[in-house]
Amino acid sequence: MTTRRVFISYEGSDRMKAKGFRLLRWNKNVDVEFQDRHLLDPVDSTNDQYIQQCIRDEIKGTSTTVVLVGENTKDSDWVDYEIERSLKEGNGLVAIKVDDEITDEDVPDKLKENGAEIVDWNPDEFGDAIERAASQRSKVGESTVRGRAGAGCGRS
């Protein structure tokens, strides 16, 4: 399996799940290989433009964006911005539901509208889903971004 560069997007209340996801690459029982980029440590700023620049810097050079979908993900302007930036960079998209209570209705519309693969929290599936998303990346680009344009980047 090819090692992919992955950006991890999540809403703040799912931070521990994001940290757990990062650890999977060292689990010898899980077939997933990636180098990750993320903002697991909150940006020490209230300046939206600075935070947006930090997000752009982390997404640049990745092939796939994994969005960890929890209860509040759909309402996060920051996750929405990360999805939008990922699409503009041509990244493939994977939505991973963080637990059994999460349904497809909890998945942000922008992910569904742009062909993200939606998977349950099953580490055995993550590697293949990331690989499929990375192979789709050339088919995704700025011209295909759908959803709210200019939604802004409010603090969520």
PDB file of C-alpha atoms in Angstrom:
ATOM      1  CA  MET A   1       0.000   0.000   0.000  1.00  0.00           C
ATOM      2  CA  THR A   2       1.261   3.465  -0.886  1.00  0.00           C
ATOM      3  CA  THR A   3       1.900   5.921   1.924  1.00  0.00           C
ATOM      4  CA  ARG A   4      -0.445   8.868   1.410  1.00  0.00           C
ATOM      5  CA  ARG A   5      -0.225  12.391   2.778  1.00  0.00           C
ATOM      6  CA  VAL A   6      -3.507  12.949   4.603  1.00  0.00           C
ATOM      7  CA  PHE A   7      -5.049  16.063   6.146  1.00  0.00           C
ATOM      8  CA  ILE A   8      -7.261  15.233   9.139  1.00  0.00           C
ATOM      9  CA  SER A   9     -10.291  17.485   9.611  1.00  0.00           C
ATOM     10  CA  TYR A  10     -12.501  17.281  12.683  1.00  0.00           C
ATOM     11  CA  GLU A  11     -14.730  19.405  14.899  1.00  0.00           C
ATOM     12  CA  GLY A  12     -13.169  20.310  18.254  1.00  0.00           C
ATOM     13  CA  SER A  13     -15.240  17.957  20.399  1.00  0.00           C
ATOM     14  CA  ASP A  14     -13.828  15.030  18.353  1.00  0.00           C
ATOM     15  CA  ARG A  15     -10.180  15.871  19.129  1.00  0.00           C
ATOM     16  CA  MET A  16      -9.549  12.627  21.061  1.00  0.00           C
ATOM     17  CA  LYS A  17     -10.945  10.551  18.194  1.00  0.00           C
ATOM     18  CA  ALA A  18      -8.625  12.457  15.819  1.00  0.00           C
ATOM     19  CA  LYS A  19      -5.656  11.642  18.032  1.00  0.00           C
ATOM     20  CA  GLY A  20      -6.720   7.990  18.053  1.00  0.00           C
ATOM     21  CA  PHE A  21      -7.031   7.991  14.265  1.00  0.00           C
ATOM     22  CA  ARG A  22      -3.457   9.283  13.970  1.00  0.00           C
ATOM     23  CA  LEU A  23      -2.191   6.387  16.090  1.00  0.00           C
ATOM     24  CA  LEU A  24      -3.651   3.774  13.728  1.00  0.00           C
ATOM     25  CA  ARG A  25      -0.736   4.090  11.322  1.00  0.00           C
ATOM     26  CA  TRP A  26       1.503   2.455  13.957  1.00  0.00           C
ATOM     27  CA  ASN A  27      -0.928  -0.392  14.667  1.00  0.00           C
ATOM     28  CA  LYS A  28       0.503  -3.473  12.948  1.00  0.00           C
ATOM     29  CA  ASN A  29      -2.971  -5.043  12.836  1.00  0.00           C
ATOM     30  CA  VAL A  30      -4.393  -2.233  10.684  1.00  0.00           C
ATOM     31  CA  ASP A  31      -3.477  -1.904   7.002  1.00  0.00           C
ATOM     32  CA  VAL A  32      -3.252   1.873   6.678  1.00  0.00           C
ATOM     33  CA  GLU A  33      -0.209   3.958   5.824  1.00  0.00           C
ATOM     34  CA  PHE A  34      -0.193   7.741   5.849  1.00  0.00           C
ATOM     35  CA  GLN A  35       1.720  10.810   6.839  1.00  0.00           C
ATOM     36  CA  ASP A  36      -0.676  13.214   8.451  1.00  0.00           C
ATOM     37  CA  ARG A  37      -1.125  16.955   8.534  1.00  0.00           C
ATOM     38  CA  HIS A  38      -3.574  18.432  10.992  1.00  0.00           C
ATOM     39  CA  LEU A  39      -4.320  21.153  13.474  1.00  0.00           C
ATOM     40  CA  LEU A  40      -4.740  18.909  16.523  1.00  0.00           C
ATOM     41  CA  ASP A  41      -3.326  21.639  18.700  1.00  0.00           C
ATOM     42  CA  PRO A  42      -5.566  24.707  18.465  1.00  0.00           C
ATOM     43  CA  VAL A  43      -4.078  27.680  16.640  1.00  0.00           C
ATOM     44  CA  ASP A  44      -3.120  30.283  19.237  1.00  0.00           C
ATOM     45  CA  SER A  45      -5.001  33.123  17.584  1.00  0.00           C
ATOM     46  CA  THR A  46      -8.457  34.603  17.242  1.00  0.00           C
ATOM     47  CA  ASN A  47      -7.560  36.121  13.861  1.00  0.00           C
ATOM     48  CA  ASP A  48      -9.630  34.238  11.271  1.00  0.00           C
ATOM     49  CA  GLN A  49      -7.272  35.126   8.404  1.00  0.00           C
ATOM     50  CA  TYR A  50      -4.294  33.762  10.308  1.00  0.00           C
ATOM     51  CA  ILE A  51      -6.185  30.554  11.166  1.00  0.00           C
ATOM     52  CA  GLN A  52      -7.231  30.172   7.526  1.00  0.00           C
ATOM     53  CA  GLN A  53      -3.584  30.527   6.473  1.00  0.00           C
ATOM     54  CA  CYS A  54      -2.582  27.824   8.964  1.00  0.00           C
ATOM     55  CA  ILE A  55      -5.258  25.537   7.498  1.00  0.00           C
ATOM     56  CA  ARG A  56      -4.102  26.253   3.926  1.00  0.00           C
ATOM     57  CA  ASP A  57      -0.490  25.531   4.908  1.00  0.00           C
ATOM     58  CA  GLU A  58      -1.408  22.163   6.440  1.00  0.00           C
ATOM     59  CA  ILE A  59      -3.608  21.074   3.503  1.00  0.00           C
ATOM     60  CA  LYS A  60      -1.044  22.013   0.869  1.00  0.00           C
ATOM     61  CA  GLY A  61       0.868  18.960  -0.321  1.00  0.00           C
ATOM     62  CA  THR A  62      -1.692  16.395   0.868  1.00  0.00           C
ATOM     63  CA  SER A  63      -3.566  14.078  -1.486  1.00  0.00           C
ATOM     64  CA  THR A  64      -6.532  13.183   0.689  1.00  0.00           C
ATOM     65  CA  THR A  65      -8.604  14.843   3.377  1.00  0.00           C
ATOM     66  CA  VAL A  66     -10.142  12.608   6.020  1.00  0.00           C
ATOM     67  CA  VAL A  67     -13.063  14.287   7.785  1.00  0.00           C
ATOM     68  CA  LEU A  68     -13.919  12.674  11.097  1.00  0.00           C
ATOM     69  CA  VAL A  69     -17.682  13.084  11.348  1.00  0.00           C
ATOM     70  CA  GLY A  70     -19.131  13.494  14.813  1.00  0.00           C
ATOM     71  CA  GLU A  71     -22.286  14.953  16.282  1.00  0.00           C
ATOM     72  CA  ASN A  72     -21.325  18.610  15.634  1.00  0.00           C
ATOM     73  CA  THR A  73     -19.223  18.316  12.472  1.00  0.00           C
ATOM     74  CA  LYS A  74     -21.984  19.486  10.144  1.00  0.00           C
ATOM     75  CA  ASP A  75     -22.299  22.759  12.085  1.00  0.00           C
ATOM     76  CA  SER A  76     -18.590  23.619  12.099  1.00  0.00           C
ATOM     77  CA  ASP A  77     -17.616  26.520   9.854  1.00  0.00           C
ATOM     78  CA  TRP A  78     -13.970  25.504  10.268  1.00  0.00           C
ATOM     79  CA  VAL A  79     -14.596  21.970   8.977  1.00  0.00           C
ATOM     80  CA  ASP A  80     -16.572  23.500   6.105  1.00  0.00           C
ATOM     81  CA  TYR A  81     -13.602  25.741   5.296  1.00  0.00           C
ATOM     82  CA  GLU A  82     -11.196  22.782   5.453  1.00  0.00           C
ATOM     83  CA  ILE A  83     -13.389  20.814   3.032  1.00  0.00           C
ATOM     84  CA  GLU A  84     -13.577  23.792   0.670  1.00  0.00           C
ATOM     85  CA  ARG A  85      -9.783  24.286   0.755  1.00  0.00           C
ATOM     86  CA  SER A  86      -9.243  20.562   0.233  1.00  0.00           C
ATOM     87  CA  LEU A  87     -11.432  20.636  -2.851  1.00  0.00           C
ATOM     88  CA  LYS A  88      -9.560  23.639  -4.210  1.00  0.00           C
ATOM     89  CA  GLU A  89      -6.295  21.709  -3.723  1.00  0.00           C
ATOM     90  CA  GLY A  90      -7.805  18.747  -5.591  1.00  0.00           C
ATOM     91  CA  ASN A  91      -7.779  16.402  -2.595  1.00  0.00           C
ATOM     92  CA  GLY A  92      -9.761  13.209  -2.493  1.00  0.00           C
ATOM     93  CA  LEU A  93     -12.275  13.086   0.369  1.00  0.00           C
ATOM     94  CA  VAL A  94     -13.145  10.448   2.949  1.00  0.00           C
ATOM     95  CA  ALA A  95     -15.770  10.906   5.668  1.00  0.00           C
ATOM     96  CA  ILE A  96     -15.328   8.612   8.668  1.00  0.00           C
ATOM     97  CA  LYS A  97     -18.195   8.389  11.150  1.00  0.00           C
ATOM     98  CA  VAL A  98     -16.641   8.469  14.627  1.00  0.00           C
ATOM     99  CA  ASP A  99     -19.174   6.162  16.291  1.00  0.00           C
ATOM    100  CA  ASP A 100     -22.296   4.077  15.691  1.00  0.00           C
ATOM    101  CA  GLU A 101     -24.627   6.941  16.624  1.00  0.00           C
ATOM    102  CA  ILE A 102     -23.508   8.996  13.612  1.00  0.00           C
ATOM    103  CA  THR A 103     -25.661   8.649  10.487  1.00  0.00           C
ATOM    104  CA  ASP A 104     -25.275   9.831   6.901  1.00  0.00           C
ATOM    105  CA  GLU A 105     -27.466  12.790   7.882  1.00  0.00           C
ATOM    106  CA  ASP A 106     -24.636  13.993  10.144  1.00  0.00           C
ATOM    107  CA  VAL A 107     -22.195  14.101   7.212  1.00  0.00           C
ATOM    108  CA  PRO A 108     -21.682  17.645   5.877  1.00  0.00           C
ATOM    109  CA  ASP A 109     -23.527  18.209   2.598  1.00  0.00           C
ATOM    110  CA  LYS A 110     -20.366  19.509   0.934  1.00  0.00           C
ATOM    111  CA  LEU A 111     -18.779  16.074   1.404  1.00  0.00           C
ATOM    112  CA  LYS A 112     -21.769  14.230  -0.038  1.00  0.00           C
ATOM    113  CA  GLU A 113     -22.120  16.676  -2.942  1.00  0.00           C
ATOM    114  CA  ASN A 114     -18.474  16.230  -3.893  1.00  0.00           C
ATOM    115  CA  GLY A 115     -18.317  12.444  -3.888  1.00  0.00           C
ATOM    116  CA  ALA A 116     -16.678  11.719  -0.541  1.00  0.00           C
ATOM    117  CA  GLU A 117     -16.627   8.082   0.407  1.00  0.00           C
ATOM    118  CA  ILE A 118     -18.490   7.677   3.707  1.00  0.00           C
ATOM    119  CA  VAL A 119     -17.306   4.878   5.991  1.00  0.00           C
ATOM    120  CA  ASP A 120     -18.101   3.699   9.489  1.00  0.00           C
ATOM    121  CA  TRP A 121     -15.429   3.620  12.204  1.00  0.00           C
ATOM    122  CA  ASN A 122     -13.761   0.421  11.029  1.00  0.00           C
ATOM    123  CA  PRO A 123      -9.961   0.755  10.923  1.00  0.00           C
ATOM    124  CA  ASP A 124      -9.735  -2.209   8.526  1.00  0.00           C
ATOM    125  CA  GLU A 125     -11.490  -0.081   5.872  1.00  0.00           C
ATOM    126  CA  PHE A 126      -9.548   3.165   6.326  1.00  0.00           C
ATOM    127  CA  GLY A 127      -6.513   2.321   4.186  1.00  0.00           C
ATOM    128  CA  ASP A 128      -8.561   1.254   1.168  1.00  0.00           C
ATOM    129  CA  ALA A 129     -10.890   4.258   1.511  1.00  0.00           C
ATOM    130  CA  ILE A 130      -7.916   6.655   1.632  1.00  0.00           C
ATOM    131  CA  GLU A 131      -6.365   4.936  -1.390  1.00  0.00           C
ATOM    132  CA  ARG A 132      -9.613   5.171  -3.399  1.00  0.00           C
ATOM    133  CA  ALA A 133     -10.003   8.848  -2.481  1.00  0.00           C
ATOM    134  CA  ALA A 134      -6.412   9.595  -3.484  1.00  0.00           C
ATOM    135  CA  SER A 135      -6.959   7.907  -6.850  1.00  0.00           C
ATOM    136  CA  GLN A 136     -10.033  10.108  -7.403  1.00  0.00           C
ATOM    137  CA  ARG A 137      -8.166  13.325  -6.641  1.00  0.00           C
ATOM    138  CA  SER A 138      -7.420  14.155 -10.267  1.00  0.00           C
ATOM    139  CA  LYS A 139     -11.167  14.166 -10.899  1.00  0.00           C
ATOM    140  CA  VAL A 140     -11.808  16.758  -8.184  1.00  0.00           C
ATOM    141  CA  GLY A 141     -10.766  20.369  -8.401  1.00  0.00           C
ATOM    142  CA  GLU A 142     -11.719  23.973  -7.992  1.00  0.00           C
ATOM    143  CA  SER A 143     -14.260  23.803 -10.812  1.00  0.00           C
ATOM    144  CA  THR A 144     -16.208  21.052  -9.022  1.00  0.00           C
ATOM    145  CA  VAL A 145     -16.569  22.675  -5.607  1.00  0.00           C
ATOM    146  CA  ARG A 146     -20.250  22.641  -4.713  1.00  0.00           C
ATOM    147  CA  GLY A 147     -22.033  23.970  -1.683  1.00  0.00           C
ATOM    148  CA  ARG A 148     -21.990  27.282   0.096  1.00  0.00           C
ATOM    149  CA  ALA A 149     -19.591  29.651  -1.593  1.00  0.00           C
ATOM    150  CA  GLY A 150     -17.881  32.160   0.638  1.00  0.00           C
ATOM    151  CA  ALA A 151     -19.395  30.644   3.760  1.00  0.00           C
ATOM    152  CA  GLY A 152     -16.771  32.330   5.879  1.00  0.00           C
ATOM    153  CA  CYS A 153     -14.766  30.847   8.675  1.00  0.00           C
ATOM    154  CA  GLY A 154     -16.607  31.514  11.928  1.00  0.00           C
ATOM    155  CA  ARG A 155     -15.302  30.035  15.154  1.00  0.00           C
ATOM    156  CA  SER A 156     -17.011  26.704  15.801  1.00  0.00           C
TER     157      SER A 156
END
